[in-house]
Coordinates of C-alpha atoms in Angstrom, one line a residue:
X174 CA -0.2 -0.2 0.0
X175 CA 2.6 2.2 0.9
X176 CA 4.4 1.6 -2.7
X177 CA 1.3 1.9 -4.5
X178 CA 0.9 6.2 -2.2
X179 CA 4.4 6.6 -3.0
X180 CA 4.3 5.9 -7.0
X181 CA 1.0 7.7 -7.3
X182 CA 2.6 10.8 -5.2
X183 CA 5.0 10.7 -8.1
X184 CA 3.2 10.5 -10.8
X185 CA 1.0 13.6 -9.5
X186 CA 4.2 15.4 -9.1
X187 CA 5.4 14.8 -12.3
X188 CA 2.2 15.4 -14.1
X189 CA 0.0 17.9 -12.4
X190 CA 2.2 20.5 -13.0
X191 CA 1.8 19.7 -16.9
X192 CA 1.9 23.5 -18.6
X193 CA 2.3 25.6 -21.6
X194 CA 6.7 26.3 -21.4
X195 CA 5.9 28.8 -24.8
X196 CA 7.7 32.1 -24.2
X197 CA 4.4 33.8 -25.0
X198 CA 2.4 32.3 -21.7
X199 CA 5.3 34.3 -19.7
X200 CA 3.6 37.1 -17.8
X201 CA 5.7 40.4 -19.3
X202 CA 6.7 41.6 -16.3
X203 CA 9.1 38.5 -15.7
X204 CA 10.8 38.7 -19.0
X205 CA 11.5 42.6 -18.0
X206 CA 15.0 43.2 -17.4
X207 CA 15.3 39.6 -17.2
X208 CA 18.1 36.7 -18.7
X209 CA 15.9 33.9 -17.5
X210 CA 12.6 33.0 -15.9
X211 CA 11.9 29.9 -13.2
X212 CA 8.8 28.5 -14.5
X213 CA 8.2 26.6 -11.5
X214 CA 10.5 25.7 -9.1
X215 CA 9.2 23.0 -6.8
X216 CA 10.8 21.0 -3.8
X217 CA 9.3 18.1 -1.5
X218 CA 11.5 16.7 1.7
X219 CA 10.7 13.8 3.4
X220 CA 12.4 12.6 6.3
X221 CA 11.4 9.0 6.9
X222 CA 14.2 8.0 9.6
X223 CA 17.2 9.8 11.3
X224 CA 19.4 8.9 8.9
X225 CA 16.9 8.7 5.9
X226 CA 15.5 11.8 4.0
X227 CA 14.0 11.9 0.5
X228 CA 14.1 15.1 -1.5
X229 CA 12.0 15.3 -4.8
X230 CA 12.2 18.2 -7.2
X231 CA 10.9 20.1 -10.6
X232 CA 12.7 22.3 -12.1
X233 CA 11.3 24.6 -15.1
X234 CA 14.1 27.3 -16.4
X235 CA 13.1 29.1 -20.0
X236 CA 16.9 30.9 -20.8
X237 CA 16.3 33.7 -22.5
X238 CA 20.1 34.6 -23.6
X239 CA 23.6 33.1 -22.8
X240 CA 23.4 35.2 -19.5
X241 CA 20.9 33.1 -18.5
X242 CA 22.4 29.8 -19.4
X243 CA 24.1 29.5 -15.3
X244 CA 20.4 29.4 -14.1
X245 CA 19.5 26.4 -15.4
X246 CA 20.9 24.2 -12.4
X247 CA 20.1 20.8 -13.9
X248 CA 22.6 19.2 -12.1
X249 CA 22.4 16.4 -8.9
X250 CA 25.5 16.2 -6.7
X251 CA 25.5 13.1 -4.2
X252 CA 27.9 11.2 -1.7
X253 CA 29.1 7.7 -1.5
X254 CA 25.8 7.2 0.6
X255 CA 23.2 8.7 -1.6
X256 CA 20.9 7.8 -4.1
X257 CA 19.9 9.3 -6.9
X258 CA 16.9 7.3 -8.3
X259 CA 15.2 9.8 -11.1
X260 CA 16.9 11.7 -12.9
X261 CA 15.7 13.5 -16.4
X262 CA 15.7 16.5 -18.5
X263 CA 13.4 17.8 -21.2
X264 CA 14.3 20.3 -23.8
X265 CA 11.6 22.5 -25.1
X266 CA 11.6 25.1 -27.9
X267 CA 10.4 29.1 -27.8
X268 CA 7.0 27.8 -28.7
X269 CA 7.2 24.8 -25.3
X270 CA 7.3 21.7 -28.0
X271 CA 9.4 18.9 -26.6
X272 CA 12.9 18.9 -28.7
X273 CA 15.1 16.6 -26.5
X274 CA 14.8 14.6 -23.8
X275 CA 18.3 13.2 -21.7
X276 CA 18.4 10.5 -19.5
X277 CA 19.8 10.2 -16.1
X278 CA 22.5 7.7 -18.3
X279 CA 23.4 10.9 -20.7
X280 CA 24.5 13.2 -17.9
X281 CA 28.2 13.7 -17.2
X282 CA 29.0 11.9 -13.8
X283 CA 32.0 13.7 -12.6
X284 CA 34.1 14.7 -9.2
X285 CA 32.3 17.5 -7.5
X286 CA 35.7 19.2 -6.2
X287 CA 38.0 21.1 -8.2
X288 CA 41.5 19.6 -9.1
X289 CA 43.0 20.6 -6.1
X290 CA 41.2 18.0 -4.1
X291 CA 43.5 14.7 -3.6
X292 CA 40.7 12.6 -2.4
X293 CA 36.9 12.9 -2.4
X294 CA 34.0 11.1 -2.3
X295 CA 31.5 13.9 -3.5
X296 CA 30.1 13.8 -7.1
X297 CA 27.9 15.2 -9.3
X298 CA 25.8 14.4 -12.2
X299 CA 26.1 17.7 -15.3
X300 CA 23.2 17.8 -17.8
X301 CA 24.9 18.3 -21.1
X302 CA 23.4 20.3 -23.7
X303 CA 24.4 23.0 -25.7
X304 CA 21.5 25.6 -26.5
X305 CA 21.4 26.1 -30.2
X306 CA 19.3 28.8 -30.2
X307 CA 17.4 31.1 -27.6
X308 CA 15.2 31.3 -25.9
X309 CA 14.5 27.3 -24.6
X310 CA 13.3 26.0 -21.7
X311 CA 14.9 22.9 -19.1
X312 CA 12.5 20.5 -17.2
X313 CA 14.4 19.2 -15.0
X314 CA 13.1 16.0 -12.5
X315 CA 14.9 14.5 -9.8
X316 CA 14.8 12.1 -7.3
X317 CA 17.6 11.4 -4.9
X318 CA 17.9 9.8 -0.9
X319 CA 20.1 10.8 1.6
X320 CA 21.2 9.4 5.4
X321 CA 22.4 12.6 6.0
X322 CA 19.6 14.5 7.8
X323 CA 22.2 17.3 9.1
X324 CA 21.8 19.3 5.8
X325 CA 18.0 19.9 5.4
X326 CA 17.8 21.7 2.3
X327 CA 17.1 25.9 2.8
X328 CA 15.0 27.4 0.3
X329 CA 15.1 30.7 -1.3
X330 CA 12.4 31.9 -3.6
X331 CA 14.6 33.7 -6.0
X332 CA 17.6 32.4 -8.0
X333 CA 20.0 35.7 -8.9
X334 CA 20.2 39.6 -10.4
X335 CA 18.0 39.4 -13.3
X336 CA 15.7 36.0 -13.2
X337 CA 12.3 36.3 -12.4
X338 CA 10.2 33.1 -10.7
X339 CA 6.7 32.4 -12.1
X340 CA 5.7 30.2 -9.4
X341 CA 7.7 28.2 -6.2
X342 CA 6.6 25.7 -4.4
X343 CA 9.0 24.0 -1.2
X344 CA 7.3 21.8 1.3
X345 CA 9.3 20.1 4.5
X346 CA 8.0 16.8 6.0
X347 CA 8.9 14.6 9.2
X348 CA 7.2 11.4 9.4
X349 CA 9.0 9.9 12.5
X350 CA 8.3 12.5 14.7
X351 CA 11.5 14.4 14.8
X352 CA 11.5 18.2 15.5
X353 CA 12.4 19.9 13.4
X354 CA 13.2 24.2 13.1
X355 CA 12.8 26.6 10.6
X356 CA 12.9 30.6 10.2
X357 CA 11.3 32.7 7.3
X358 CA 13.8 35.1 6.2
X359 CA 13.2 38.3 3.8
X360 CA 9.6 37.3 3.3
X361 CA 8.4 41.0 3.0
X362 CA 6.0 41.8 0.5
X363 CA 6.5 38.9 -1.6
X364 CA 3.0 37.4 -1.0
X365 CA 4.3 34.4 0.0
X366 CA 1.6 31.5 1.4
X367 CA 2.9 29.5 4.1
X368 CA 0.8 26.3 5.5
X369 CA 1.9 24.7 9.1
X370 CA 1.3 21.3 9.7
X371 CA 1.7 18.6 12.7
X372 CA 4.4 17.1 10.9
X373 CA 5.6 19.8 8.3
X374 CA 5.2 22.9 6.4
X375 CA 4.7 24.0 2.9
X376 CA 5.0 27.5 1.2
X377 CA 4.3 28.8 -2.4
X378 CA 5.1 32.0 -4.3
X379 CA 4.1 33.4 -7.3
X380 CA 5.2 35.6 -10.2
X381 CA 8.0 37.1 -8.1
X382 CA 9.8 40.1 -10.5
X383 CA 13.7 39.8 -10.9
X384 CA 16.0 42.4 -9.8
X385 CA 18.3 44.3 -11.4
X386 CA 21.5 44.2 -9.8
X387 CA 22.8 47.8 -8.3
X388 CA 26.0 48.7 -7.4
X389 CA 27.3 48.8 -3.5
X390 CA 24.1 47.0 -2.7
X391 CA 23.5 44.2 0.0
X392 CA 24.4 40.8 -0.7
X393 CA 21.6 39.1 -2.8
X394 CA 21.1 36.7 0.0
X395 CA 20.3 39.3 2.7
X396 CA 17.6 40.7 0.3
X397 CA 16.0 37.5 -1.3
X398 CA 13.1 35.5 0.3
X399 CA 14.1 32.2 2.3
X400 CA 13.6 29.3 4.6
X401 CA 15.9 28.2 6.6
X402 CA 15.6 24.7 8.4
X403 CA 17.2 22.7 10.7
X404 CA 16.8 18.9 12.3
X405 CA 16.9 18.9 16.0
X406 CA 18.1 15.5 15.8
X407 CA 20.0 14.0 12.8
X408 CA 22.7 12.1 11.0
X409 CA 26.2 12.7 9.6
X410 CA 27.7 9.9 7.9
X411 CA 27.1 7.0 10.3
X412 CA 27.3 9.9 13.2
X413 CA 24.0 10.4 15.0
X414 CA 23.8 14.0 16.7
X415 CA 21.5 16.5 18.3
X416 CA 21.6 20.0 19.1
X417 CA 18.8 22.8 19.4
X418 CA 21.9 25.4 20.6
X419 CA 25.2 27.0 19.3
X420 CA 26.4 25.4 22.5
X421 CA 25.2 21.9 22.0
X422 CA 26.2 22.2 18.4
X423 CA 29.6 23.2 19.2
X424 CA 29.7 20.4 21.7
X425 CA 28.6 17.2 19.6
X426 CA 31.4 18.6 16.9
X427 CA 33.8 18.8 19.6
X428 CA 33.0 14.8 20.8
X429 CA 32.2 13.6 17.6
X430 CA 34.3 14.8 14.9
X431 CA 37.2 16.1 16.5
X432 CA 38.0 14.2 20.0
X433 CA 40.9 11.5 19.9
X434 CA 41.8 13.0 16.8
X435 CA 44.8 15.3 17.8
X436 CA 47.1 13.0 18.9
X437 CA 51.0 13.0 17.8
X438 CA 53.9 11.0 18.1
X439 CA 56.4 11.5 20.8
X440 CA 59.1 12.3 18.6
X441 CA 56.9 15.2 16.9
X442 CA 56.1 16.5 20.2
X443 CA 59.8 16.5 21.5
X444 CA 60.8 18.6 18.5
X445 CA 58.0 20.9 18.6
X446 CA 58.7 21.5 22.1
X447 CA 62.5 21.9 21.3
X448 CA 61.4 24.8 19.2
X449 CA 60.2 26.5 21.6
X450 CA 62.6 25.7 24.3
X451 CA 63.3 28.7 26.8
X452 CA 60.6 30.4 25.6
X453 CA 57.5 31.9 28.0
X454 CA 55.6 34.2 25.8
X455 CA 52.1 32.3 24.2
X456 CA 52.4 34.7 21.6
X457 CA 56.1 34.1 20.8
X458 CA 55.6 30.1 21.3
X459 CA 52.4 30.5 18.5
X460 CA 54.2 31.8 16.2
X461 CA 57.4 29.5 15.9
X462 CA 54.4 26.9 16.1
X463 CA 52.4 28.7 12.9
X464 CA 55.8 29.3 11.1
X465 CA 56.5 25.3 11.4
X466 CA 53.5 24.4 10.0
X467 CA 53.6 27.0 7.3
X468 CA 56.7 25.5 6.4
X469 CA 56.9 22.2 6.1
X470 CA 53.2 21.2 4.9
X471 CA 50.8 22.4 2.5
X472 CA 47.4 22.4 2.0
X473 CA 45.2 20.4 -0.5
X474 CA 41.3 19.0 -0.1
X475 CA 40.8 15.6 0.9
X476 CA 37.0 15.0 1.3
X477 CA 36.1 11.5 2.1
X478 CA 32.8 10.3 3.6
X479 CA 32.4 12.8 7.2
X480 CA 35.4 13.7 6.0
X481 CA 33.8 16.7 4.7
X482 CA 33.4 18.1 8.3
X483 CA 35.6 15.6 10.4
X484 CA 39.6 16.6 10.2
X485 CA 42.1 13.5 9.2
X486 CA 44.2 12.9 12.3
X487 CA 46.5 15.1 13.5
X488 CA 49.4 12.5 13.0
X489 CA 48.0 11.1 9.7
X490 CA 48.9 15.5 8.9
X491 CA 52.5 15.3 10.7
X492 CA 52.9 12.0 8.4
X493 CA 52.2 13.0 5.0
X494 CA 53.0 16.9 5.5
X495 CA 49.3 18.1 3.6
X496 CA 45.8 18.5 4.6
X497 CA 42.8 20.6 4.0
X498 CA 41.9 23.4 6.4
X499 CA 40.5 21.2 8.9
X500 CA 43.5 18.6 8.7
X501 CA 45.7 21.6 8.9
X502 CA 43.8 23.7 11.9
X503 CA 43.8 20.6 13.8
X504 CA 47.1 20.2 12.9
X505 CA 48.2 23.4 14.7
X506 CA 46.0 22.8 17.3
X507 CA 47.6 19.7 18.3
X508 CA 50.8 21.2 17.8
X509 CA 50.1 24.3 20.0
X510 CA 48.7 22.1 23.1
X511 CA 52.2 20.0 23.2
X512 CA 53.9 23.3 23.5
X513 CA 51.2 24.5 26.6
X514 CA 49.3 26.9 23.9
X515 CA 45.7 26.4 24.2
X516 CA 43.8 27.0 21.0
X517 CA 40.2 26.2 19.1
X518 CA 38.7 24.7 16.1
X519 CA 36.7 27.7 14.4
X520 CA 34.0 27.3 11.7
X521 CA 33.4 30.5 9.6
X522 CA 31.6 31.3 6.6
X523 CA 34.7 32.7 4.6
X524 CA 34.9 34.9 1.7
X525 CA 34.9 38.4 0.3
X526 CA 32.0 39.0 1.1
X527 CA 31.1 38.8 5.0
X528 CA 28.6 36.3 5.7
X529 CA 27.8 35.6 9.4
X530 CA 26.5 32.3 10.9
X531 CA 22.9 32.7 12.0
X532 CA 23.2 33.4 15.0
X533 CA 19.1 33.4 15.6
X534 CA 19.3 30.0 14.3
X535 CA 21.9 27.2 15.1
X536 CA 22.3 24.4 12.4
X537 CA 25.3 23.2 10.5
X538 CA 27.2 26.0 8.8
X539 CA 29.6 27.7 7.2
X540 CA 32.3 26.8 4.5
X541 CA 35.9 27.0 6.0
X542 CA 37.6 26.4 9.4
X543 CA 40.6 28.2 11.1
X544 CA 42.3 28.6 14.3
X545 CA 41.6 30.7 17.7
X546 CA 44.6 31.0 19.7
X547 CA 43.0 33.5 23.1
X548 CA 45.9 34.9 24.8
X549 CA 45.3 37.0 28.1
X550 CA 45.0 40.6 26.2
X551 CA 43.7 39.8 22.7
X552 CA 42.6 37.2 20.6
X553 CA 44.9 35.3 18.0
X554 CA 43.3 33.9 14.6
X555 CA 45.3 31.8 12.6
X556 CA 44.8 30.4 8.7
X557 CA 46.5 27.5 8.6
X558 CA 45.8 26.6 5.2
X559 CA 48.3 29.6 4.2
X560 CA 52.1 29.3 3.7
X561 CA 52.3 33.1 3.7
X562 CA 49.6 34.6 5.6
X563 CA 51.0 36.4 9.0
X564 CA 49.9 35.9 12.6
X565 CA 46.3 37.7 13.4
X566 CA 45.7 38.6 9.5
X567 CA 42.3 37.7 8.7
X568 CA 42.4 40.2 5.5
X569 CA 39.0 40.2 3.9
X570 CA 38.5 36.5 3.9
X571 CA 37.6 36.3 7.4
X572 CA 37.0 39.5 8.8
X573 CA 34.1 41.2 10.8
X574 CA 31.5 37.5 11.3
X575 CA 30.3 35.8 13.7
X576 CA 32.4 32.5 13.7
X577 CA 31.4 29.3 15.9
X578 CA 34.8 28.6 18.1
X579 CA 34.7 25.0 19.2
X580 CA 35.5 24.0 22.9
X581 CA 35.0 21.2 25.1
X582 CA 32.4 22.8 27.0
X583 CA 30.7 23.6 23.7
X584 CA 30.1 25.5 20.6
X585 CA 30.6 29.5 21.2
X586 CA 29.3 32.1 18.8
X587 CA 32.2 35.1 18.9
X588 CA 32.9 37.9 16.0
X589 CA 36.2 38.1 14.6
X590 CA 37.9 41.5 14.6
X591 CA 37.4 44.1 12.4
X592 CA 39.6 46.9 11.5
X593 CA 38.5 50.6 12.2
X594 CA 38.7 52.2 8.5
X595 CA 41.5 54.5 9.2
X596 CA 43.6 50.7 10.0
X597 CA 43.3 49.8 6.1
X598 CA 45.9 52.8 5.4
X599 CA 48.0 53.3 2.5
X600 CA 50.7 55.7 2.3
X601 CA 52.1 56.6 -0.8
X602 CA 55.6 58.7 -0.8
X603 CA 57.0 59.5 -4.5
X604 CA 60.1 62.1 -5.6
X605 CA 59.3 62.9 -9.1
X606 CA 61.4 65.0 -11.8
X607 CA 59.9 66.4 -14.5
X608 CA 62.1 66.3 -17.5
X609 CA 62.2 68.9 -20.4
X610 CA 60.6 66.3 -22.6
X611 CA 57.5 66.3 -21.0
X612 CA 58.6 63.1 -19.2
X613 CA 59.0 61.9 -15.5
X614 CA 61.1 59.9 -13.6
X615 CA 60.1 58.4 -10.0
X616 CA 60.7 57.0 -7.3
X617 CA 57.6 55.8 -5.0
X618 CA 57.7 53.9 -1.6
X619 CA 54.1 52.5 -1.1
X620 CA 53.1 51.2 2.5
X621 CA 50.6 49.2 3.5
X622 CA 48.2 47.9 6.8
X623 CA 44.8 45.9 7.2
X624 CA 42.9 45.3 3.9
X625 CA 45.6 47.5 2.2
X626 CA 48.1 45.3 3.1
X627 CA 45.5 41.4 2.5
X628 CA 45.9 42.9 -1.1
X629 CA 49.4 43.2 -1.6
X630 CA 51.4 40.7 0.9
X631 CA 51.3 38.1 -1.2
X632 CA 53.2 39.5 -4.3
X633 CA 56.4 38.9 -3.2
X634 CA 56.8 36.1 -5.3
X635 CA 55.6 38.1 -8.4
X636 CA 57.6 37.3 -12.1
X637 CA 58.8 40.5 -13.8
X638 CA 56.4 40.1 -16.1
X639 CA 53.8 39.9 -13.5
X640 CA 55.2 43.1 -11.9
X641 CA 55.0 44.9 -15.2
X642 CA 51.3 44.1 -15.9
X643 CA 50.5 45.0 -12.3
X644 CA 51.9 48.6 -12.3
X645 CA 50.8 49.3 -15.7
X646 CA 47.1 48.6 -14.5
X647 CA 47.5 50.4 -11.6
X648 CA 48.8 53.6 -13.3
X649 CA 47.0 52.9 -16.2
X650 CA 46.5 57.0 -16.6
X651 CA 50.4 56.7 -17.1
X652 CA 50.7 56.5 -20.6
X653 CA 54.5 54.6 -21.8
X654 CA 55.1 53.5 -18.3
X655 CA 58.5 52.0 -17.9
X656 CA 59.7 50.2 -14.7
X657 CA 62.9 50.0 -13.2
X658 CA 63.7 48.6 -10.1
X659 CA 61.0 46.9 -8.0
X660 CA 61.3 45.9 -4.5
X661 CA 58.8 44.2 -1.7
X662 CA 59.4 44.2 1.9
X663 CA 56.7 42.4 4.1
X664 CA 56.9 42.5 8.0
X665 CA 54.4 39.7 9.6
X666 CA 54.9 41.0 12.9
X667 CA 53.6 44.2 12.0
X668 CA 51.6 43.1 9.2
X669 CA 53.0 45.8 7.1
X670 CA 54.1 45.7 3.5
X671 CA 56.3 47.7 1.7
X672 CA 56.7 48.4 -2.1
X673 CA 59.5 50.2 -3.4
X674 CA 59.2 51.2 -7.1
X675 CA 61.4 52.8 -9.6
X676 CA 59.7 54.2 -12.8
X677 CA 59.8 56.7 -15.7
X678 CA 57.3 57.7 -18.3
X679 CA 57.4 59.7 -21.9
X680 CA 54.9 62.3 -22.7
X681 CA 53.5 62.2 -19.1
X682 CA 53.0 66.1 -19.7
X683 CA 50.9 67.6 -22.7
X684 CA 51.7 71.0 -24.4
X685 CA 49.8 73.8 -24.5
X686 CA 51.4 76.6 -27.1
X687 CA 54.5 77.0 -24.9
X688 CA 52.9 75.7 -21.5
X689 CA 53.0 72.1 -20.2
X690 CA 50.1 71.0 -18.2
X691 CA 51.3 68.6 -15.7
X692 CA 48.8 66.5 -13.4
X693 CA 50.7 66.4 -10.2
X694 CA 49.1 63.0 -8.5
X695 CA 50.8 60.7 -10.4
X696 CA 51.4 57.8 -8.1
X697 CA 47.6 57.1 -6.4
X698 CA 44.6 58.6 -8.7
X699 CA 41.3 56.9 -7.4
X700 CA 39.2 57.3 -10.2
X701 CA 36.5 55.0 -10.2
X702 CA 33.2 56.8 -10.3
X703 CA 30.2 53.9 -9.7
X704 CA 27.4 54.0 -12.4
X705 CA 24.5 55.9 -12.2
X706 CA 21.2 54.2 -11.4
X707 CA 17.6 55.7 -11.5
X708 CA 15.2 54.7 -8.9
X709 CA 17.5 53.2 -6.9
X710 CA 16.0 50.6 -4.6
X711 CA 18.6 49.0 -2.5
X712 CA 20.8 50.9 0.3
X713 CA 23.8 51.6 0.2
X714 CA 26.5 49.2 1.3
X715 CA 30.5 49.7 1.8
X716 CA 31.6 47.0 3.5
X717 CA 35.1 48.0 4.4
X718 CA 36.3 51.6 4.6
X719 CA 40.0 52.8 4.0
X720 CA 42.5 56.0 4.5
X721 CA 45.2 57.2 2.0
X722 CA 47.5 59.4 2.5
X723 CA 49.6 60.6 -0.4
X724 CA 53.2 62.7 -0.1
X725 CA 54.7 63.7 -3.5
X726 CA 58.2 66.0 -4.1
X727 CA 57.7 67.1 -7.5
X728 CA 61.1 69.1 -9.2
X729 CA 60.3 71.1 -12.2
X730 CA 61.9 70.9 -15.2
X731 CA 64.7 73.7 -15.8
X732 CA 63.9 77.2 -17.4
X733 CA 59.9 76.2 -15.9
X734 CA 57.8 77.9 -13.3
X735 CA 54.1 77.4 -12.1
X736 CA 51.8 79.5 -13.8
X737 CA 49.1 78.2 -12.4
X738 CA 48.1 75.7 -9.3
X739 CA 45.5 73.6 -8.1
X740 CA 44.1 75.5 -4.7
X741 CA 43.4 73.7 -1.7
X742 CA 40.4 71.8 -1.4
X743 CA 38.8 70.0 1.1
X744 CA 35.5 67.9 1.1
X745 CA 33.8 66.7 4.1
X746 CA 30.8 64.0 3.5
X747 CA 29.4 61.6 5.7
X748 CA 30.8 58.9 3.7
X749 CA 34.2 60.0 4.0
X750 CA 36.4 62.8 3.5
X751 CA 38.8 64.3 0.8
X752 CA 41.8 66.7 1.3
X753 CA 44.5 68.0 -1.4
X754 CA 46.8 70.7 -1.9
X755 CA 50.0 71.7 -3.9
X756 CA 52.5 73.6 -2.2
X757 CA 56.2 75.5 -2.7
X758 CA 58.7 73.8 -0.9
X759 CA 61.6 75.8 -2.2
X760 CA 62.7 77.3 -6.2
X761 CA 61.3 74.3 -8.8
X762 CA 60.1 72.3 -5.8
X763 CA 56.8 71.3 -4.9
X764 CA 54.9 69.2 -2.1
X765 CA 51.5 67.5 -3.4
X766 CA 49.6 66.1 -0.1
X767 CA 46.5 64.5 -0.4
X768 CA 44.6 62.5 2.6
X769 CA 41.5 60.3 1.4
X770 CA 39.0 58.4 4.0
X771 CA 36.1 56.4 2.8
X772 CA 33.5 55.2 5.5
X773 CA 32.3 52.3 5.9
X774 CA 28.6 51.3 6.6
X775 CA 25.0 50.9 5.3
X776 CA 23.2 54.4 4.2
X777 CA 20.0 54.9 2.8
X778 CA 19.0 54.2 -1.1
X779 CA 19.0 57.9 -0.9
X780 CA 22.4 59.0 -0.1
X781 CA 23.6 57.0 -3.3
X782 CA 23.2 60.2 -5.5
X783 CA 25.3 61.8 -3.1
X784 CA 28.0 59.5 -2.5
X785 CA 28.2 59.1 -6.4
X786 CA 28.5 63.0 -6.6
X787 CA 31.3 62.7 -4.1
X788 CA 33.5 60.0 -6.0
X789 CA 33.3 62.3 -9.1
X790 CA 34.5 64.7 -7.7
X791 CA 37.2 62.7 -5.9
X792 CA 37.8 61.6 -9.4
X793 CA 38.0 64.9 -11.0
X794 CA 40.2 66.4 -8.3
X795 CA 42.2 63.3 -9.1
X796 CA 43.5 64.3 -12.2
X797 CA 43.3 68.3 -12.2
X798 CA 46.5 70.0 -13.6
X799 CA 48.7 72.5 -13.0
X800 CA 50.2 74.8 -15.7
X801 CA 54.1 75.3 -16.3
X802 CA 55.2 78.2 -18.3
X803 CA 59.2 79.1 -19.4
X804 CA 60.8 81.7 -17.3
X805 CA 60.8 85.1 -18.5
X806 CA 64.8 86.1 -19.2

């Protein structure tokens, strides 16, 4: 009887949504500013047991142009213990006529991890189809079963910018009585219908308009409606768990994923203790151990079974000298333990775009781990996958976000450090000689800290051609740029980077009769102006501010004097400030000084034009020129 019910449910799922897939049947408002339209996105999730979850989905996407190809999503990820039982894609033309059917056997079965992964159980079945014309429509049907109820699917009602949704349906049902939690995010005025049952929930949304991307706007995931799901009791590759709080989740991870995996051989313990012999300062011990890890291991992804979340043992990393983020972090933790320094394995959503672990919704989240070292006066962070990142440098990869610190007592949600805007600092000093043939030669030093350090410290290994490419891009406004000697100094203790660059450029100055026009900002023009946006809908987000200070000594060509100087300028706004001046230092020598501060923050959408106007002024001032004329005899 149960088999008949499931069979009937599948038939109803497959055929109850038979509809017209022609382009003309799409509401016009969904086509405006769209690259693709999701005609139907439906998923039914049924948790049948602690270690069995079946997901049935049907997705129909009309692709309007080649930019919409990426939104088809006709693929199926699976692990060793998952089963993809049904998989099929049907292709329709613009008139809604079927032109091709792609069976499961025709999908490409490949590793789901990039070439940087040494071992992995993660695989993906990918539809192979190259469109010959646009628009076209893909109907994609999938049924798979997994024992890993720890990863209950979340649901988003919109895919991406420039993608509308005609119909979206999601249901989550638990047949075995295990409690679950859910969280509705950004539902706003979308008109999403929700229904709660004793053993589940369901949602339906219709005709969600495509959103246009706007410069400096919030993350897409922070704007769109979505549902988060988490089981209070769950299974992950042979390991059962229970958690409703971050403390409980961290305790489970410590006891089930980390405990007993920090063992090291006696010879390794003796060796690392000798490295810190006669050193009592825990920070200095941390530096020495971290240097040892960086010099003796390399990062490579290893994901087998629960290895997607469980680190390989410290002794195995010590033996093979490689590991993924979990293995290397656990190994560093074990080495620090051996020399008496306490540290904590920490889970984070890493990436340049700041993404928090949701403090109000404890669940398995994150895509990376790193190490926390709590010292008496500060928290130290170690990026154990990097062979170059200094101690306590988070950069833009893990800064200023909620992370989960795993302790023997349980999980603790903490915030990683945020650099004040002024600490994301760059100081540029230059000595520039202006020649009689409209040419210039210069010696430049650029000091960088904070997020500006993050953009540069890895350049120490750049080849000469890479240096040429970078500086010709950085100083793209300087024509005929020729590099001389280039040198880098990376102070890892102070987390400061120094670039020293010699250069020359022909035809830098322009002529106007017998006069010369000279732009004194030769080494740090900020010419980027955000695009104009009419009827902006989203707030303005400046994720990280910064401070640039510049001082250039400019030596004028023999026989020329300044006819017109740039008057001192000061601009002060809620978004930051700008000041510039050019003053005589001595006969034939000018000093150019500049200061630009950009303030991080979230500003109302109405402020976007004001910010754009500020940046336009900065770009104009940075391009300003002074007039040089020949001395009168």
